[in-house]
Coordinates of C-alpha atoms and ligand atoms in Angstrom, one line a residue:
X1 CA 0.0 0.0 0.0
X2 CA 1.3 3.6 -1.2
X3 CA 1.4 5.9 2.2
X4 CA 1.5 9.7 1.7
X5 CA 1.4 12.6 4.2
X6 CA -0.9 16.0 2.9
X7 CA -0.4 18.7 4.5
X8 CA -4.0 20.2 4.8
X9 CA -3.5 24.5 5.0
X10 CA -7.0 25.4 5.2
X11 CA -6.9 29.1 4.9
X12 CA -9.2 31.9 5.4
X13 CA -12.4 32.8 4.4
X14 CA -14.2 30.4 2.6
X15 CA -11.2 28.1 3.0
X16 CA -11.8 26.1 5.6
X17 CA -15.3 24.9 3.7
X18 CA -14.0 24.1 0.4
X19 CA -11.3 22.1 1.8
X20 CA -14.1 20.1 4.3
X21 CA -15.5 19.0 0.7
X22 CA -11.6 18.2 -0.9
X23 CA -10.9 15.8 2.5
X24 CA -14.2 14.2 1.9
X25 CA -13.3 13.4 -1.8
X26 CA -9.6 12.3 -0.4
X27 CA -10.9 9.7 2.3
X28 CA -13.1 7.9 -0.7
X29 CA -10.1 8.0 -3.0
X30 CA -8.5 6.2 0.0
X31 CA -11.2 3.6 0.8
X32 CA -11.4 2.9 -3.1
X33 CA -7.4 2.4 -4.0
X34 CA -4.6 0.8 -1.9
X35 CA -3.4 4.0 -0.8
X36 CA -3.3 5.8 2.5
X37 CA -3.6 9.2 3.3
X38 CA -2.3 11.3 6.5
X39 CA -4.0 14.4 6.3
X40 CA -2.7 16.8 8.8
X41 CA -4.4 20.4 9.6
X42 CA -2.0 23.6 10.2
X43 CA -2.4 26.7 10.4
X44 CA -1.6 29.3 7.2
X45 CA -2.4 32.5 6.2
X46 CA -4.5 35.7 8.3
X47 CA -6.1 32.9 10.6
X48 CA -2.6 31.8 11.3
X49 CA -1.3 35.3 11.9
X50 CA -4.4 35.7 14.7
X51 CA -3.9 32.3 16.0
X52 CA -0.1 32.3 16.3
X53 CA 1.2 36.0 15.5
X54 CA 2.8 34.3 12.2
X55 CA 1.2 33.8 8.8
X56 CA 3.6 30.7 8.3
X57 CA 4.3 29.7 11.3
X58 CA 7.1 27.4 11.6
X59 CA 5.1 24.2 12.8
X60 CA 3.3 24.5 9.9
X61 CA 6.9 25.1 7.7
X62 CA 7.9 21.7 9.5
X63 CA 4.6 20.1 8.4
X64 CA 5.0 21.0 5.1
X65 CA 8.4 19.9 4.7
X66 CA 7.7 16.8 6.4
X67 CA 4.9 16.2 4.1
X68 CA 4.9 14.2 0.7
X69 CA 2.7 17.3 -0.9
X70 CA 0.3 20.1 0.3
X71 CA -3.0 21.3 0.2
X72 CA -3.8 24.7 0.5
X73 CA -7.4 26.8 0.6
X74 CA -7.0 30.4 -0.2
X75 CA -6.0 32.7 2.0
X76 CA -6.6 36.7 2.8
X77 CA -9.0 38.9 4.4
X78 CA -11.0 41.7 2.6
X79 CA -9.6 45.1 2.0
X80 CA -10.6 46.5 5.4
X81 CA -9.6 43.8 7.5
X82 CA -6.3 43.1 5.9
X83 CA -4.9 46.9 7.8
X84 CA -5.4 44.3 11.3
X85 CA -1.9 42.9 10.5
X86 CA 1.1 44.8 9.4
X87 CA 2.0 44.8 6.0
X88 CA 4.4 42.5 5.6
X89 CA 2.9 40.0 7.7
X90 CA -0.5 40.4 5.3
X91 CA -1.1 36.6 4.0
X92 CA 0.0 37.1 0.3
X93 CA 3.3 38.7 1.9
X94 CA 3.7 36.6 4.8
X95 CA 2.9 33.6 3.7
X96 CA 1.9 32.5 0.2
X97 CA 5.3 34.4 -1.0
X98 CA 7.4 32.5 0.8
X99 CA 5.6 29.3 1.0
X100 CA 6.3 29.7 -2.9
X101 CA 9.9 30.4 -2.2
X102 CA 10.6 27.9 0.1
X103 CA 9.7 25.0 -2.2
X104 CA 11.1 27.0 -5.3
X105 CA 7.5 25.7 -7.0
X106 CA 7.9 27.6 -10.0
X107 CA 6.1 26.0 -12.7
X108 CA 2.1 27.0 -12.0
X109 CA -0.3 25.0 -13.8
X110 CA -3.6 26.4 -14.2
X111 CA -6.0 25.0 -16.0
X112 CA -8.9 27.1 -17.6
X113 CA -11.3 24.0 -18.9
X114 CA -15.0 23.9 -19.5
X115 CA -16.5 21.0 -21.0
X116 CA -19.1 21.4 -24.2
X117 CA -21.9 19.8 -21.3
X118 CA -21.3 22.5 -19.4
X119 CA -20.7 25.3 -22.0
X120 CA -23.8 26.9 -20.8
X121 CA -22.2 28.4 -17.5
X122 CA -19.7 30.8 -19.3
X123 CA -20.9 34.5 -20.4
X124 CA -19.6 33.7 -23.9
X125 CA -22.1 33.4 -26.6
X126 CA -22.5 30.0 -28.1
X127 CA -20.5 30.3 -31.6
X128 CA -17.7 32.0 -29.6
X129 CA -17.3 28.9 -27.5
X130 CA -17.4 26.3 -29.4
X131 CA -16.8 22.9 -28.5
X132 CA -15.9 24.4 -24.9
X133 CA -12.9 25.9 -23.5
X134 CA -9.8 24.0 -23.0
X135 CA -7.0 25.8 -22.3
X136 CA -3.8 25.1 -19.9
X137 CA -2.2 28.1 -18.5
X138 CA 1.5 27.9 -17.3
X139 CA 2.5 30.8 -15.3
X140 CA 6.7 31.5 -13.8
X141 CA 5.6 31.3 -9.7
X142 CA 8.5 32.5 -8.3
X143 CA 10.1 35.5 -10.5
X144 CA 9.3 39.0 -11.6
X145 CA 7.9 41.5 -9.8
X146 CA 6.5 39.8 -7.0
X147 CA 9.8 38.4 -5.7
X148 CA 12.1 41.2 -6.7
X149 CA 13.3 43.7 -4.1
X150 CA 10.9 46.4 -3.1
X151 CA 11.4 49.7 -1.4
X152 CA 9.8 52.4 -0.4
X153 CA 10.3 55.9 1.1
X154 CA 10.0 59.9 0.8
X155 CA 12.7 61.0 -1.3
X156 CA 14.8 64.5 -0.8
X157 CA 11.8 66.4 -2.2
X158 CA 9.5 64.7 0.2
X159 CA 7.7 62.9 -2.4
X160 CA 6.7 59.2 -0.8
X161 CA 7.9 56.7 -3.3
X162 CA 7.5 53.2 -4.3
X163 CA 10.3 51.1 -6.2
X164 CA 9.9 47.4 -7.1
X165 CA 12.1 45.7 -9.3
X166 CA 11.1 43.2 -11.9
X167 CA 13.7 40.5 -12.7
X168 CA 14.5 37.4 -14.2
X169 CA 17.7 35.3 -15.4
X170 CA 17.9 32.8 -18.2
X171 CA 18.1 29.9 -15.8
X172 CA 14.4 30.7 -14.6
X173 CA 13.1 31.8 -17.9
X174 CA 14.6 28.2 -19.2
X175 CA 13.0 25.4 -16.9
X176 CA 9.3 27.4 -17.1
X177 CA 9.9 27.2 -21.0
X178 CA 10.7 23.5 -21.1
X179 CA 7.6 22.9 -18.6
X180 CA 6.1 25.1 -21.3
X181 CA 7.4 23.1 -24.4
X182 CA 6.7 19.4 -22.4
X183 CA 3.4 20.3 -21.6
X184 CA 2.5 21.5 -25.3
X185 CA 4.2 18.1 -26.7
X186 CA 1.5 16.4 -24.8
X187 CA -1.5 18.5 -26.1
X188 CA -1.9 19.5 -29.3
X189 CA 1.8 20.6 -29.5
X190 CA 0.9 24.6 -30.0
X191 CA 2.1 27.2 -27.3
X192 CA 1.9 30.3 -27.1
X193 CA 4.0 33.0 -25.8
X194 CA 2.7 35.7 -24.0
X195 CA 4.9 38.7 -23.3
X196 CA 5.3 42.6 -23.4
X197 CA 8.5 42.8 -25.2
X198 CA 7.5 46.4 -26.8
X199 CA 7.7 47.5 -23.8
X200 CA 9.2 45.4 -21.0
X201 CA 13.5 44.2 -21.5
X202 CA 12.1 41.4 -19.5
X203 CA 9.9 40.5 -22.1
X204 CA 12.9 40.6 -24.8
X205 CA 15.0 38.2 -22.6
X206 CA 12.5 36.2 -22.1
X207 CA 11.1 35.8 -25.8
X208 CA 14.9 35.3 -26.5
X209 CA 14.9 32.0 -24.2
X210 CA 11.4 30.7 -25.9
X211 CA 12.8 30.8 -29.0
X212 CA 15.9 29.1 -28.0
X213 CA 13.9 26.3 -26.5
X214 CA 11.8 25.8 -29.3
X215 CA 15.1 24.3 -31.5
X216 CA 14.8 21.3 -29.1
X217 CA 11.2 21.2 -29.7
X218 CA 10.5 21.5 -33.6
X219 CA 7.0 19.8 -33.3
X220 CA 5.3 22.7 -31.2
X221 CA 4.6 25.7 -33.1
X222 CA 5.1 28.9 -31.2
X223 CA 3.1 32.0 -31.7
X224 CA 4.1 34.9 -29.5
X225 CA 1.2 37.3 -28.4
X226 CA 1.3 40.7 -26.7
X227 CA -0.3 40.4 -23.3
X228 CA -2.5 43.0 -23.7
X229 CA -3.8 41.3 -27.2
X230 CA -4.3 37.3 -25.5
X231 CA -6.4 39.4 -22.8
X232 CA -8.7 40.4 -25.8
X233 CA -8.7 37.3 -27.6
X234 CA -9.3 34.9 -24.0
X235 CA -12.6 36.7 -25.0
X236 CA -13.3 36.8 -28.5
X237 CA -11.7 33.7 -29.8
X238 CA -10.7 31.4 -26.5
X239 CA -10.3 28.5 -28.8
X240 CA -7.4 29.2 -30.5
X241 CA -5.5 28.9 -27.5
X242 CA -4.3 25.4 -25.8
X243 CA -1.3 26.0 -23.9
X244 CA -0.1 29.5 -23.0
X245 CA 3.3 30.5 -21.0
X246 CA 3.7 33.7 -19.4
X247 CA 5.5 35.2 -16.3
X248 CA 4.4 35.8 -12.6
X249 CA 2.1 38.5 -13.0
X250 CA 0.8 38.2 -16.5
X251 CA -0.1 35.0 -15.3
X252 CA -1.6 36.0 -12.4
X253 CA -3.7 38.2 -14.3
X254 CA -4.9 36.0 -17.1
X255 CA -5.8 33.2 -15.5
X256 CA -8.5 35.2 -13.1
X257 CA -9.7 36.1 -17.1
X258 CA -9.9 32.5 -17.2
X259 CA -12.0 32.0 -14.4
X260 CA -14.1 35.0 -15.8
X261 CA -14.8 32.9 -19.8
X262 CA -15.5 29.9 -17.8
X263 CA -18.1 31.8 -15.7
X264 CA -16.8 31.4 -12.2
X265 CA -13.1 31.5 -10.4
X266 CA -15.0 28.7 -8.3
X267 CA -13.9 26.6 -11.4
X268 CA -10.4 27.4 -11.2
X269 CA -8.0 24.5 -9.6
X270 CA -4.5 24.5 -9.9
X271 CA -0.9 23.1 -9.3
X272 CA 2.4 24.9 -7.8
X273 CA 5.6 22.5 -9.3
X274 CA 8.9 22.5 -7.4
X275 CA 12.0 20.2 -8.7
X276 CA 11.3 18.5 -5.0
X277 CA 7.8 19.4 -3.6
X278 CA 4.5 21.2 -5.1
X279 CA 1.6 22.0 -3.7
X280 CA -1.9 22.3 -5.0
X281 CA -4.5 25.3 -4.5
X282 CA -7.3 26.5 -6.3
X283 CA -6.1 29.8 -8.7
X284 CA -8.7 32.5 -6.7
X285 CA -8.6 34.0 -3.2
X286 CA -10.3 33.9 0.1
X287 CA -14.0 35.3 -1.3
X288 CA -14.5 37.2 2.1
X289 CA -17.9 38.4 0.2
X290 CA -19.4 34.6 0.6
X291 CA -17.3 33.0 3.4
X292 CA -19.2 31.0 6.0
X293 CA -22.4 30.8 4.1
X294 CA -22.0 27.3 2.6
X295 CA -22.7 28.4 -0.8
X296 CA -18.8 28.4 -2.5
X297 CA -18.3 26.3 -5.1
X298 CA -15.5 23.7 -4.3
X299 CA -14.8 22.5 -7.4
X300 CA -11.5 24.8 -7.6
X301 CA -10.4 23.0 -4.4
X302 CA -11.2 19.3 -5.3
X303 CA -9.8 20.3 -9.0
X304 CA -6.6 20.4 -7.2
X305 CA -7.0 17.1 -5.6
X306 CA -7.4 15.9 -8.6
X307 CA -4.3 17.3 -10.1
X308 CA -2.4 16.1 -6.6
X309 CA -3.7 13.0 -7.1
X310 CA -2.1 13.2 -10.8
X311 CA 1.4 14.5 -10.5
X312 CA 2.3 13.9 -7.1
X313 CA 1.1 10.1 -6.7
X314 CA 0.7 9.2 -10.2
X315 CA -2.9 8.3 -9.8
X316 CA -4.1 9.4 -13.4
X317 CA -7.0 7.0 -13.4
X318 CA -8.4 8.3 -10.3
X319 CA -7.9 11.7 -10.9
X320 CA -9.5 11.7 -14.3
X321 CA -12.6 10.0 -12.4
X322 CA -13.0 12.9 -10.0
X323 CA -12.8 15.2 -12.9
X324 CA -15.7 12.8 -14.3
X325 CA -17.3 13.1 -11.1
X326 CA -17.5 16.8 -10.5
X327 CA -18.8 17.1 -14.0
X328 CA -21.3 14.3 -13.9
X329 CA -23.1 16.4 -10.7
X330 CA -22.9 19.6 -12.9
X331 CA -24.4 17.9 -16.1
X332 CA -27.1 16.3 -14.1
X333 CA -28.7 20.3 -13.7
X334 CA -27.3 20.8 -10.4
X335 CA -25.2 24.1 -9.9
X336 CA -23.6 26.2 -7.4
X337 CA -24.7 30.0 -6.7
X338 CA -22.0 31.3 -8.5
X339 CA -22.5 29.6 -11.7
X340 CA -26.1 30.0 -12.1
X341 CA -28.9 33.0 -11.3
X342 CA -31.8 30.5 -9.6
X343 CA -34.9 29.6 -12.0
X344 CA -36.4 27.0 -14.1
X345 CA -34.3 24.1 -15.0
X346 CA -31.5 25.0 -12.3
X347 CA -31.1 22.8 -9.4
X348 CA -29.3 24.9 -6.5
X349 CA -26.9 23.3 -4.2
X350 CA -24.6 24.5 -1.7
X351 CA -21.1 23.6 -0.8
X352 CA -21.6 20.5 1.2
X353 CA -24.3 19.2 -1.4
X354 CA -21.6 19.3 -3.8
X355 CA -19.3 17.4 -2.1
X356 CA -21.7 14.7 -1.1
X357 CA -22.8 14.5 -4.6
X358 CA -19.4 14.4 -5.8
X359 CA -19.0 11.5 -3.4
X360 CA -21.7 9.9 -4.6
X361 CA -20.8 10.2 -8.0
X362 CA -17.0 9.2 -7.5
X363 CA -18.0 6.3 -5.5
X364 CA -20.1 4.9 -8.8
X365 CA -17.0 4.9 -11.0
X366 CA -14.9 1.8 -11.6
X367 CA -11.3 2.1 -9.8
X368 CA -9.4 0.9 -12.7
Ligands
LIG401 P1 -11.4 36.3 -4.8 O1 -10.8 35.4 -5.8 O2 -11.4 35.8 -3.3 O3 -12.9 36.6 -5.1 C1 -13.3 37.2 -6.4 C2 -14.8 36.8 -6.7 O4 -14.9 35.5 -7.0 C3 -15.7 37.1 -5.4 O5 -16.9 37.5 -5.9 C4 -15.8 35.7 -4.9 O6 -17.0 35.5 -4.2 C5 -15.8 34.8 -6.1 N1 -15.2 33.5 -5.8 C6 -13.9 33.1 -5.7 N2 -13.8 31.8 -5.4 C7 -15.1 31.3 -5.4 C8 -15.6 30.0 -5.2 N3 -14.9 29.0 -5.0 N4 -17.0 29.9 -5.3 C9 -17.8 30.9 -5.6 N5 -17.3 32.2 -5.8 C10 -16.0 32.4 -5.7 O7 -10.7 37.7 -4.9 P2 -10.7 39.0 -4.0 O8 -12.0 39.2 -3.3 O9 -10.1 40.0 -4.8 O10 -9.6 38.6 -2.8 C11 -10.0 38.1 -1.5 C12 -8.7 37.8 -0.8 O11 -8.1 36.7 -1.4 C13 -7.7 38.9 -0.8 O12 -7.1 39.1 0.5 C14 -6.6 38.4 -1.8 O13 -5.4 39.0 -1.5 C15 -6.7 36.9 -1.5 N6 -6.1 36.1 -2.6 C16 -5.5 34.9 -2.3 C17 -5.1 34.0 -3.2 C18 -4.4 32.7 -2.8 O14 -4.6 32.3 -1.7 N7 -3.7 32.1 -3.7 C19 -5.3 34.3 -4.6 C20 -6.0 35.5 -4.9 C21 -6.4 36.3 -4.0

């Protein structure tokens, strides 16, 4: 029997809920295949920072290294209550930054994908989506802007200032491209670049290091898109995309646009690579607007069960069967507030019915 340890990082906000729903789908996964699971609960994120005056506190940094891959449920607090904790304690600052630096997970899979069946929950019109909306978004976790050194102060003029500074070496731009270029050899073997190099050096250097890939990939065509342009055309022709590469913040970006063509982030799961650990979250935040009122949509959070369950434990069957799963409960009419206004035809459920019907559904698949 296969024995892994998940750390369980619950989060804030609607966190806690949607990752009640992700251990029930993990404890049926266990009864169903000769695995077993350790799940173990620590604390992460603004909850953390109450509870233990750190937003990664270090029992939870031992857990996590301990632990054979992690699960975490958003975290942050809403505008007003994130001034409660100093700045650079905030959750993003505190804790999800260096949670992503501390496992050097770079290579963010995020994967914007909306079956034909369930077409009918995106804000698209019909001939713009097609067949559905399968796209796989692969965003550089741990460079750019958001790690680069920041400053602040009032300079001689006293003028308050902000400086951050975006940067990137080869060797980072490099391994996110060959995730890039692997990934596309496996799909439909079309990538496509999305940059700013009209504007941003980064953006040359980086286009530079796609190109020099590609010569060990001739299969994958390459088409290189402005980032401003693939925001336009994620709406008015999604389908031309399949697998897109783009650094921190683009990425960041974009892939909330994905949530927004597949009609909810609630449908957003994704996966944090390292070269030694990853960890698994869904794309969106903390939704402090709906937290505690049982109506969040979990399918972000056992999405990324689903992709743990893939590429950290190699179980590919079972992981396509939740997929199947979660889908099945929507194609039946059933759907979550934030996919569907109530009325005729729509069966409403909150987020404990969709786990338990998720369950259900799992439970009535074949193992192998
Ligand atoms: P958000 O992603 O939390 O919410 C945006 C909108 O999407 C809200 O209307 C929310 O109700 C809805 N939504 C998100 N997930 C949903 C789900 N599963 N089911 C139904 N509806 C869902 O963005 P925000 O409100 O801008 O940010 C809230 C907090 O989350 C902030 O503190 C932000 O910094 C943080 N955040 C954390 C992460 C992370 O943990 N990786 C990512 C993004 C934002």
């Amino acid at each position: 029997m296969s024995k892994y340890k998940i750390a369980l990082l619950d989060g804030d906000g609607i966190g806690p809920e949607i990752m009640t729903e992700a251990v029930k789908v993990l404890r049926l996964v266990e009864q169903r295949n000769d695995v077993s699971f350790e799940l173990i609960h620590t604390p992460f994120g603004a909850s953390a920072y109450f509870e233990c005056g750190d937003p990664f506190p270090e029992q939870t940094k031992k857990v996590c290294d301990e632990a054979d891959a992690i699960l975490k449920g958003p975290i942050g607090l809403n505008h007003e209550d994130s001034k409660k904790i100093p700045v650079d304690m905030q959750p993003e600052r505190g804790a999800l930054l260096p949670l992503r630096r501390r496992y050097n997970t770079y290579a963010n899979f995020r994967p914007v994908y909306l079956p034909q069946g369930l077409a009918h929950f995106s804000p698209l019109k019909k001939e713009i989506i097609g067949d559905g909306i399968d796209i796989m978004i692969i965003r550089e976790l741990v460079g750019g802007l958001y790690f680069g050194n920041k400053e602040t102060g009032v300079n001689a003029d006293g003028i308050r200032y902000v400086k951050e500074t975006l940067e990137y070496d080869e060797v980072q731009i490099r391994r996110i491209a060959k995730v890039a270029f692997e990934t596309a050899m496996k799909r439909k073997k079309v990538l496509h670049n999305i940059h700013k190099s009209n504007v941003l050096k980064s953006s040359v250097l980086w286009n530079e290091i796609i190109e020099e890939t590609a010569k060990d990939y001739p299969e994958v065509k390459v088409i290189h898109i402005l980032v401003d342009a693939a925001a336009t055309y994620l709406c008015l022709n999604p389908g031309q995309f399949d697998v897109m590469v783009m650094e921190n913040m683009f990425g960041d970006i974009l892939s909330d646009q994905g949530g927004g063509i597949l009609g909810s982030l609630g449908l957003m799961p994704s996966a944090c690579l390292g070269d030694t650990k990853a960890y698994y979250e869904p794309s969106h935040g903390s939704a402090p607007d709906i937290a505690g009122k049982n109506i969040a949509n979990p399918y972000s959070m056992i999405g990324s069960v689903a992709m743990m369950l893939e590429m950290s434990f190699g179980m590919d069957t079972e992981a396509k069967n939740v997929w199947h799963a979660m889908q099945s409960v929507f194609a039946q009419g059933y759907s979550t507030p934030d996919l569907s206004k109530p009325g005729a035809g729509v069966k409403m459920i909150d987020t404990q019915s969709f786990g338990d019907l998720v369950v259900a559904e799992l439970g009535k698949l074949p193992v192998g």
